[in-house]
Amino acid sequence: MATSRSASALQAYVLHTHDWSETSLIVELFTRSQGRIVVAAKGAKRPTSNFRAVLLPFQPLLAQLGKAPADEHAEIFNLRSAEWAGGQPLLGAAAMFSGFYANELLLKLLARQDAHPVLFDAYADTLGALGAGVDESPALRAFELVLLRELGWLPELDSATLTAQPLAPEGRYTLTAEGGVIVHTDGLPGSAWVALEAALAHQAQAGNAAALRAACAPVATALRGPLRTLLHYHLGPTPLRTRQVWQGVQRLVDTR
């Protein structure tokens, strides 16, 4: 079911699959031009299906959809064809947890058929960085920042949210779900938040995710708590499955 790289092909990644029938799959795709979409991959489980080799997580695809559903309220499209777009290193076992974590965030936070090309590019870059062995913590913090900014949940980081006053370089601030950037004695220096905001703006304009990862690197550990708190505020009470699995693995390793 390979297809030529025509203009109608969608740049896409597989976020999740589940069984539809004995021979077919329902696939959640993250596409650059249409956002998160759901497709039916008919016959994908058959041994002879070309879909079997390409509908894998963390690998770039070029996908073509069938005709739009007759019911305008229907959300499932037919997947007509898909081919591997190439150029993506495979993730190692440890990095896969980070990849599945990013996938779960996209699945739970993105509305369907709502395009976010900047976020798509950041996701693709994050997978590339993880595949290349880049430190996972700055890569994930950079992805979380772009995700929150694209969804409109991240305030400007170079000023205090409630007063709109510029941050003092030596002052200490943290990020909260309801108050935005506020003064906090155990927070990050104002200069760090200003650097993060500048890197975010540059990433959005020029697609320079490496600069954003570099800005996250010296503060990645301290940044994890505020970003996770903000994400969980919008995720609601249901815990992330990837977090639970990773914690279980860590407990098993510690026990051994």
mmCIF file of N, CA, C and O in Angstrom, residues 97-177:
data_model
loop_
_atom_site.group_PDB
_atom_site.id
_atom_site.type_symbol
_atom_site.label_atom_id
_atom_site.label_comp_id
_atom_site.label_asym_id
_atom_site.label_seq_id
_atom_site.Cartn_x
_atom_site.Cartn_y
_atom_site.Cartn_z
ATOM 1 N N PHE A 97 10.332 5.098 26.706
ATOM 2 C CA PHE A 97 9.444 5.589 27.758
ATOM 3 C C PHE A 97 9.166 7.074 27.557
ATOM 4 O O PHE A 97 8.027 7.537 27.711
ATOM 5 N N SER A 98 10.205 7.838 27.205
ATOM 6 C CA SER A 98 10.021 9.262 26.952
ATOM 7 C C SER A 98 9.148 9.483 25.727
ATOM 8 O O SER A 98 8.301 10.381 25.709
ATOM 9 N N GLY A 99 9.347 8.657 24.694
ATOM 10 C CA GLY A 99 8.524 8.773 23.502
ATOM 11 C C GLY A 99 7.062 8.470 23.779
ATOM 12 O O GLY A 99 6.165 9.194 23.321
ATOM 13 N N PHE A 100 6.796 7.410 24.542
ATOM 14 C CA PHE A 100 5.405 7.074 24.871
ATOM 15 C C PHE A 100 4.789 8.131 25.787
ATOM 16 O O PHE A 100 3.582 8.389 25.715
ATOM 17 N N TYR A 101 5.606 8.743 26.636
ATOM 18 C CA TYR A 101 5.119 9.834 27.480
ATOM 19 C C TYR A 101 4.653 10.999 26.608
ATOM 20 O O TYR A 101 3.557 11.548 26.812
ATOM 21 N N ALA A 102 5.463 11.379 25.614
ATOM 22 C CA ALA A 102 5.071 12.456 24.698
ATOM 23 C C ALA A 102 3.806 12.080 23.935
ATOM 24 O O ALA A 102 2.902 12.911 23.755
ATOM 25 N N ASN A 103 3.722 10.834 23.493
ATOM 26 C CA ASN A 103 2.523 10.383 22.780
ATOM 27 C C ASN A 103 1.276 10.491 23.646
ATOM 28 O O ASN A 103 0.213 10.920 23.186
ATOM 29 N N GLU A 104 1.406 10.084 24.910
ATOM 30 C CA GLU A 104 0.240 10.116 25.791
ATOM 31 C C GLU A 104 -0.219 11.550 26.042
ATOM 32 O O GLU A 104 -1.425 11.827 26.103
ATOM 33 N N LEU A 105 0.718 12.471 26.174
ATOM 34 C CA LEU A 105 0.344 13.876 26.330
ATOM 35 C C LEU A 105 -0.441 14.368 25.116
ATOM 36 O O LEU A 105 -1.466 15.058 25.251
ATOM 37 N N LEU A 106 0.024 14.034 23.922
ATOM 38 C CA LEU A 106 -0.674 14.464 22.709
ATOM 39 C C LEU A 106 -2.057 13.847 22.619
ATOM 40 O O LEU A 106 -3.032 14.510 22.237
ATOM 41 N N LEU A 107 -2.162 12.571 22.961
ATOM 42 C CA LEU A 107 -3.456 11.889 22.893
ATOM 43 C C LEU A 107 -4.469 12.506 23.849
ATOM 44 O O LEU A 107 -5.652 12.650 23.511
ATOM 45 N N LYS A 108 -4.016 12.862 25.038
ATOM 46 C CA LYS A 108 -4.951 13.323 26.057
ATOM 47 C C LYS A 108 -5.227 14.821 26.012
ATOM 48 O O LYS A 108 -6.267 15.275 26.507
ATOM 49 N N LEU A 109 -4.318 15.592 25.426
ATOM 50 C CA LEU A 109 -4.474 17.045 25.483
ATOM 51 C C LEU A 109 -4.892 17.692 24.167
ATOM 52 O O LEU A 109 -5.446 18.795 24.179
ATOM 53 N N LEU A 110 -4.626 17.042 23.042
ATOM 54 C CA LEU A 110 -4.968 17.650 21.755
ATOM 55 C C LEU A 110 -6.395 17.316 21.351
ATOM 56 O O LEU A 110 -6.812 16.159 21.413
ATOM 57 N N ALA A 111 -7.117 18.312 20.922
ATOM 58 C CA ALA A 111 -8.419 18.067 20.303
ATOM 59 C C ALA A 111 -8.191 17.469 18.920
ATOM 60 O O ALA A 111 -7.162 17.716 18.276
ATOM 61 N N ARG A 112 -9.148 16.677 18.460
ATOM 62 C CA ARG A 112 -9.009 16.084 17.135
ATOM 63 C C ARG A 112 -9.187 17.136 16.040
ATOM 64 O O ARG A 112 -9.941 18.092 16.188
ATOM 65 N N GLN A 113 -8.455 16.926 14.961
ATOM 66 C CA GLN A 113 -8.532 17.762 13.761
ATOM 67 C C GLN A 113 -8.274 19.236 14.077
ATOM 68 O O GLN A 113 -8.966 20.126 13.586
ATOM 69 N N ASP A 114 -7.273 19.471 14.892
ATOM 70 C CA ASP A 114 -6.845 20.824 15.240
ATOM 71 C C ASP A 114 -5.343 20.890 15.005
ATOM 72 O O ASP A 114 -4.562 20.383 15.804
ATOM 73 N N ALA A 115 -4.959 21.500 13.896
ATOM 74 C CA ALA A 115 -3.564 21.463 13.463
ATOM 75 C C ALA A 115 -2.667 22.340 14.342
ATOM 76 O O ALA A 115 -3.046 23.451 14.717
ATOM 77 N N HIS A 116 -1.484 21.814 14.641
ATOM 78 C CA HIS A 116 -0.453 22.547 15.385
ATOM 79 C C HIS A 116 0.899 22.249 14.720
ATOM 80 O O HIS A 116 1.680 21.439 15.237
ATOM 81 N N PRO A 117 1.190 22.881 13.585
ATOM 82 C CA PRO A 117 2.441 22.555 12.881
ATOM 83 C C PRO A 117 3.696 22.822 13.696
ATOM 84 O O PRO A 117 4.674 22.083 13.585
ATOM 85 N N VAL A 118 3.698 23.871 14.518
ATOM 86 C CA VAL A 118 4.871 24.144 15.354
ATOM 87 C C VAL A 118 5.084 23.004 16.350
ATOM 88 O O VAL A 118 6.209 22.543 16.569
ATOM 89 N N LEU A 119 4.003 22.529 16.938
ATOM 90 C CA LEU A 119 4.088 21.409 17.881
ATOM 91 C C LEU A 119 4.497 20.133 17.163
ATOM 92 O O LEU A 119 5.278 19.338 17.699
ATOM 93 N N PHE A 120 3.978 19.916 15.962
ATOM 94 C CA PHE A 120 4.369 18.734 15.192
ATOM 95 C C PHE A 120 5.878 18.738 14.946
ATOM 96 O O PHE A 120 6.555 17.719 15.126
ATOM 97 N N ASP A 121 6.404 19.886 14.537
ATOM 98 C CA ASP A 121 7.846 19.974 14.274
ATOM 99 C C ASP A 121 8.647 19.756 15.551
ATOM 100 O O ASP A 121 9.711 19.115 15.529
ATOM 101 N N ALA A 122 8.140 20.278 16.677
ATOM 102 C CA ALA A 122 8.835 20.085 17.949
ATOM 103 C C ALA A 122 8.816 18.615 18.356
ATOM 104 O O ALA A 122 9.808 18.090 18.882
ATOM 105 N N TYR A 123 7.693 17.944 18.124
ATOM 106 C CA TYR A 123 7.592 16.516 18.431
ATOM 107 C C TYR A 123 8.579 15.716 17.584
ATOM 108 O O TYR A 123 9.302 14.855 18.108
ATOM 109 N N ALA A 124 8.614 16.002 16.284
ATOM 110 C CA ALA A 124 9.540 15.287 15.398
ATOM 111 C C ALA A 124 10.984 15.522 15.833
ATOM 112 O O ALA A 124 11.805 14.589 15.843
ATOM 113 N N ASP A 125 11.296 16.755 16.198
ATOM 114 C CA ASP A 125 12.662 17.062 16.639
ATOM 115 C C ASP A 125 12.983 16.352 17.948
ATOM 116 O O ASP A 125 14.105 15.872 18.141
ATOM 117 N N THR A 126 12.010 16.276 18.848
ATOM 118 C CA THR A 126 12.230 15.587 20.126
ATOM 119 C C THR A 126 12.539 14.120 19.894
ATOM 120 O O THR A 126 13.455 13.556 20.516
ATOM 121 N N LEU A 127 11.783 13.468 19.007
ATOM 122 C CA LEU A 127 12.056 12.062 18.704
ATOM 123 C C LEU A 127 13.450 11.901 18.093
ATOM 124 O O LEU A 127 14.173 10.954 18.420
ATOM 125 N N GLY A 128 13.818 12.823 17.217
ATOM 126 C CA GLY A 128 15.149 12.761 16.626
ATOM 127 C C GLY A 128 16.241 12.912 17.669
ATOM 128 O O GLY A 128 17.256 12.215 17.628
ATOM 129 N N ALA A 129 16.030 13.833 18.609
ATOM 130 C CA ALA A 129 17.014 14.045 19.669
ATOM 131 C C ALA A 129 17.116 12.824 20.571
ATOM 132 O O ALA A 129 18.213 12.389 20.938
ATOM 133 N N LEU A 130 15.971 12.238 20.928
ATOM 134 C CA LEU A 130 15.984 11.037 21.762
ATOM 135 C C LEU A 130 16.678 9.882 21.044
ATOM 136 O O LEU A 130 17.435 9.122 21.648
ATOM 137 N N GLY A 131 16.419 9.754 19.743
ATOM 138 C CA GLY A 131 17.058 8.699 18.966
ATOM 139 C C GLY A 131 18.554 8.882 18.835
ATOM 140 O O GLY A 131 19.298 7.915 18.702
ATOM 141 N N ALA A 132 18.985 10.139 18.885
ATOM 142 C CA ALA A 132 20.413 10.436 18.761
ATOM 143 C C ALA A 132 21.145 10.376 20.096
ATOM 144 O O ALA A 132 22.351 10.626 20.150
ATOM 145 N N GLY A 133 20.417 10.070 21.174
ATOM 146 C CA GLY A 133 21.057 9.928 22.474
ATOM 147 C C GLY A 133 21.211 11.211 23.258
ATOM 148 O O GLY A 133 21.981 11.263 24.223
ATOM 149 N N VAL A 134 20.478 12.269 22.866
ATOM 150 C CA VAL A 134 20.524 13.526 23.616
ATOM 151 C C VAL A 134 19.932 13.300 25.006
ATOM 152 O O VAL A 134 19.035 12.465 25.188
ATOM 153 N N ASP A 135 20.408 14.043 25.986
ATOM 154 C CA ASP A 135 19.888 13.938 27.351
ATOM 155 C C ASP A 135 18.368 14.097 27.328
ATOM 156 O O ASP A 135 17.835 15.080 26.809
ATOM 157 N N GLU A 136 17.675 13.127 27.896
ATOM 158 C CA GLU A 136 16.213 13.103 27.796
ATOM 159 C C GLU A 136 15.541 14.236 28.554
ATOM 160 O O GLU A 136 14.505 14.755 28.119
ATOM 161 N N SER A 137 16.073 14.633 29.693
ATOM 162 C CA SER A 137 15.389 15.617 30.528
ATOM 163 C C SER A 137 15.226 16.965 29.825
ATOM 164 O O SER A 137 14.105 17.490 29.743
ATOM 165 N N PRO A 138 16.294 17.586 29.277
ATOM 166 C CA PRO A 138 16.088 18.842 28.554
ATOM 167 C C PRO A 138 15.192 18.675 27.325
ATOM 168 O O PRO A 138 14.401 19.584 27.005
ATOM 169 N N ALA A 139 15.280 17.534 26.651
ATOM 170 C CA ALA A 139 14.450 17.305 25.470
ATOM 171 C C ALA A 139 12.972 17.275 25.841
ATOM 172 O O ALA A 139 12.126 17.867 25.152
ATOM 173 N N LEU A 140 12.630 16.597 26.941
ATOM 174 C CA LEU A 140 11.233 16.532 27.369
ATOM 175 C C LEU A 140 10.746 17.865 27.908
ATOM 176 O O LEU A 140 9.593 18.257 27.673
ATOM 177 N N ARG A 141 11.593 18.598 28.637
ATOM 178 C CA ARG A 141 11.159 19.895 29.143
ATOM 179 C C ARG A 141 10.880 20.845 27.977
ATOM 180 O O ARG A 141 9.913 21.616 28.010
ATOM 181 N N ALA A 142 11.720 20.804 26.947
ATOM 182 C CA ALA A 142 11.502 21.658 25.781
ATOM 183 C C ALA A 142 10.195 21.289 25.087
ATOM 184 O O ALA A 142 9.414 22.170 24.687
ATOM 185 N N PHE A 143 9.921 19.990 24.957
ATOM 186 C CA PHE A 143 8.673 19.554 24.326
ATOM 187 C C PHE A 143 7.472 19.995 25.157
ATOM 188 O O PHE A 143 6.471 20.475 24.608
ATOM 189 N N GLU A 144 7.544 19.850 26.476
ATOM 190 C CA GLU A 144 6.436 20.256 27.335
ATOM 191 C C GLU A 144 6.162 21.755 27.217
ATOM 192 O O GLU A 144 4.995 22.184 27.186
ATOM 193 N N LEU A 145 7.224 22.545 27.140
ATOM 194 C CA LEU A 145 7.050 23.989 26.995
ATOM 195 C C LEU A 145 6.327 24.342 25.701
ATOM 196 O O LEU A 145 5.397 25.157 25.687
ATOM 197 N N VAL A 146 6.754 23.725 24.592
ATOM 198 C CA VAL A 146 6.103 24.007 23.311
ATOM 199 C C VAL A 146 4.653 23.542 23.337
ATOM 200 O O VAL A 146 3.753 24.241 22.847
ATOM 201 N N LEU A 147 4.402 22.364 23.902
ATOM 202 C CA LEU A 147 3.035 21.851 23.998
ATOM 203 C C LEU A 147 2.138 22.820 24.768
ATOM 204 O O LEU A 147 1.037 23.185 24.311
ATOM 205 N N LEU A 148 2.593 23.254 25.922
ATOM 206 C CA LEU A 148 1.797 24.170 26.740
ATOM 207 C C LEU A 148 1.585 25.507 26.044
ATOM 208 O O LEU A 148 0.490 26.088 26.100
ATOM 209 N N ARG A 149 2.608 26.003 25.376
ATOM 210 C CA ARG A 149 2.478 27.287 24.668
ATOM 211 C C ARG A 149 1.511 27.164 23.495
ATOM 212 O O ARG A 149 0.666 28.048 23.275
ATOM 213 N N GLU A 150 1.597 26.083 22.739
ATOM 214 C CA GLU A 150 0.725 25.903 21.585
ATOM 215 C C GLU A 150 -0.737 25.762 21.989
ATOM 216 O O GLU A 150 -1.629 26.176 21.250
ATOM 217 N N LEU A 151 -0.986 25.186 23.160
ATOM 218 C CA LEU A 151 -2.357 25.009 23.623
ATOM 219 C C LEU A 151 -2.874 26.225 24.390
ATOM 220 O O LEU A 151 -4.026 26.227 24.846
ATOM 221 N N GLY A 152 -2.039 27.248 24.530
ATOM 222 C CA GLY A 152 -2.471 28.480 25.170
ATOM 223 C C GLY A 152 -2.451 28.453 26.679
ATOM 224 O O GLY A 152 -3.098 29.290 27.322
ATOM 225 N N TRP A 153 -1.701 27.524 27.266
ATOM 226 C CA TRP A 153 -1.698 27.350 28.716
ATOM 227 C C TRP A 153 -0.408 27.834 29.364
ATOM 228 O O TRP A 153 -0.267 27.719 30.590
ATOM 229 N N LEU A 154 0.504 28.366 28.590
ATOM 230 C CA LEU A 154 1.778 28.823 29.140
ATOM 231 C C LEU A 154 1.843 30.344 29.029
ATOM 232 O O LEU A 154 1.816 30.887 27.926
ATOM 233 N N PRO A 155 1.917 31.037 30.155
ATOM 234 C CA PRO A 155 2.007 32.509 30.088
ATOM 235 C C PRO A 155 3.372 32.943 29.580
ATOM 236 O O PRO A 155 4.297 32.143 29.457
ATOM 237 N N GLU A 156 3.492 34.226 29.292
ATOM 238 C CA GLU A 156 4.805 34.775 28.960
ATOM 239 C C GLU A 156 5.721 34.572 30.162
ATOM 240 O O GLU A 156 5.350 34.890 31.302
ATOM 241 N N LEU A 157 6.898 34.053 29.915
ATOM 242 C CA LEU A 157 7.790 33.663 31.005
ATOM 243 C C LEU A 157 8.770 34.754 31.412
ATOM 244 O O LEU A 157 9.519 34.567 32.381
ATOM 245 N N ASP A 158 8.770 35.884 30.702
ATOM 246 C CA ASP A 158 9.728 36.933 31.025
ATOM 247 C C ASP A 158 9.123 38.060 31.858
ATOM 248 O O ASP A 158 9.745 39.109 32.050
ATOM 249 N N SER A 159 7.894 37.856 32.348
ATOM 250 C CA SER A 159 7.262 38.866 33.207
ATOM 251 C C SER A 159 6.365 38.167 34.219
ATOM 252 O O SER A 159 5.876 37.057 33.981
ATOM 253 N N ALA A 160 6.141 38.830 35.348
ATOM 254 C CA ALA A 160 5.233 38.304 36.367
ATOM 255 C C ALA A 160 3.812 38.377 35.823
ATOM 256 O O ALA A 160 3.377 39.426 35.356
ATOM 257 N N THR A 161 3.104 37.276 35.872
ATOM 258 C CA THR A 161 1.808 37.184 35.201
ATOM 259 C C THR A 161 0.789 38.172 35.752
ATOM 260 O O THR A 161 0.083 38.843 34.994
ATOM 261 N N LEU A 162 0.678 38.297 37.062
ATOM 262 C CA LEU A 162 -0.372 39.121 37.660
ATOM 263 C C LEU A 162 -0.090 40.610 37.582
ATOM 264 O O LEU A 162 -1.020 41.424 37.547
ATOM 265 N N THR A 163 1.180 40.986 37.523
ATOM 266 C CA THR A 163 1.535 42.414 37.508
ATOM 267 C C THR A 163 2.077 42.880 36.169
ATOM 268 O O THR A 163 2.178 44.086 35.942
ATOM 269 N N ALA A 164 2.437 41.919 35.278
ATOM 270 C CA ALA A 164 3.037 42.231 33.976
ATOM 271 C C ALA A 164 4.372 42.961 34.108
ATOM 272 O O ALA A 164 4.853 43.563 33.145
ATOM 273 N N GLN A 165 4.994 42.868 35.270
ATOM 274 C CA GLN A 165 6.303 43.495 35.482
ATOM 275 C C GLN A 165 7.415 42.568 34.992
ATOM 276 O O GLN A 165 7.360 41.357 35.224
ATOM 277 N N PRO A 166 8.436 43.119 34.323
ATOM 278 C CA PRO A 166 9.571 42.277 33.906
ATOM 279 C C PRO A 166 10.217 41.597 35.106
ATOM 280 O O PRO A 166 10.239 42.149 36.211
ATOM 281 N N LEU A 167 10.734 40.408 34.872
ATOM 282 C CA LEU A 167 11.369 39.672 35.963
ATOM 283 C C LEU A 167 12.734 40.255 36.285
ATOM 284 O O LEU A 167 13.504 40.600 35.383
ATOM 285 N N ALA A 168 13.036 40.336 37.564
ATOM 286 C CA ALA A 168 14.375 40.744 37.987
ATOM 287 C C ALA A 168 15.323 39.583 37.741
ATOM 288 O O ALA A 168 15.040 38.449 38.134
ATOM 289 N N PRO A 169 16.457 39.826 37.075
ATOM 290 C CA PRO A 169 17.369 38.716 36.747
ATOM 291 C C PRO A 169 17.767 37.873 37.951
ATOM 292 O O PRO A 169 17.892 36.652 37.839
ATOM 293 N N GLU A 170 17.976 38.501 39.101
ATOM 294 C CA GLU A 170 18.410 37.771 40.287
ATOM 295 C C GLU A 170 17.244 37.344 41.176
ATOM 296 O O GLU A 170 17.457 36.673 42.192
ATOM 297 N N GLY A 171 16.027 37.756 40.827
ATOM 298 C CA GLY A 171 14.869 37.352 41.609
ATOM 299 C C GLY A 171 14.571 35.879 41.418
ATOM 300 O O GLY A 171 15.119 35.215 40.525
ATOM 301 N N ARG A 172 13.698 35.337 42.237
ATOM 302 C CA ARG A 172 13.335 33.927 42.163
ATOM 303 C C ARG A 172 11.842 33.797 41.881
ATOM 304 O O ARG A 172 11.019 34.444 42.536
ATOM 305 N N TYR A 173 11.511 32.931 40.905
ATOM 306 C CA TYR A 173 10.135 32.802 40.454
ATOM 307 C C TYR A 173 9.818 31.336 40.154
ATOM 308 O O TYR A 173 10.711 30.545 39.847
ATOM 309 N N THR A 174 8.539 31.024 40.234
ATOM 310 C CA THR A 174 8.079 29.703 39.820
ATOM 311 C C THR A 174 6.857 29.870 38.931
ATOM 312 O O THR A 174 6.332 30.968 38.754
ATOM 313 N N LEU A 175 6.386 28.755 38.386
ATOM 314 C CA LEU A 175 5.249 28.743 37.471
ATOM 315 C C LEU A 175 4.123 27.948 38.105
ATOM 316 O O LEU A 175 4.325 26.808 38.524
ATOM 317 N N THR A 176 2.946 28.540 38.195
ATOM 318 C CA THR A 176 1.797 27.867 38.780
ATOM 319 C C THR A 176 0.651 27.833 37.778
ATOM 320 O O THR A 176 0.601 28.630 36.840
ATOM 321 N N ALA A 177 -0.289 26.910 38.002
ATOM 322 C CA ALA A 177 -1.404 26.748 37.077
ATOM 323 C C ALA A 177 -2.365 27.925 37.128
ATOM 324 O O ALA A 177 -2.902 28.341 36.095
#
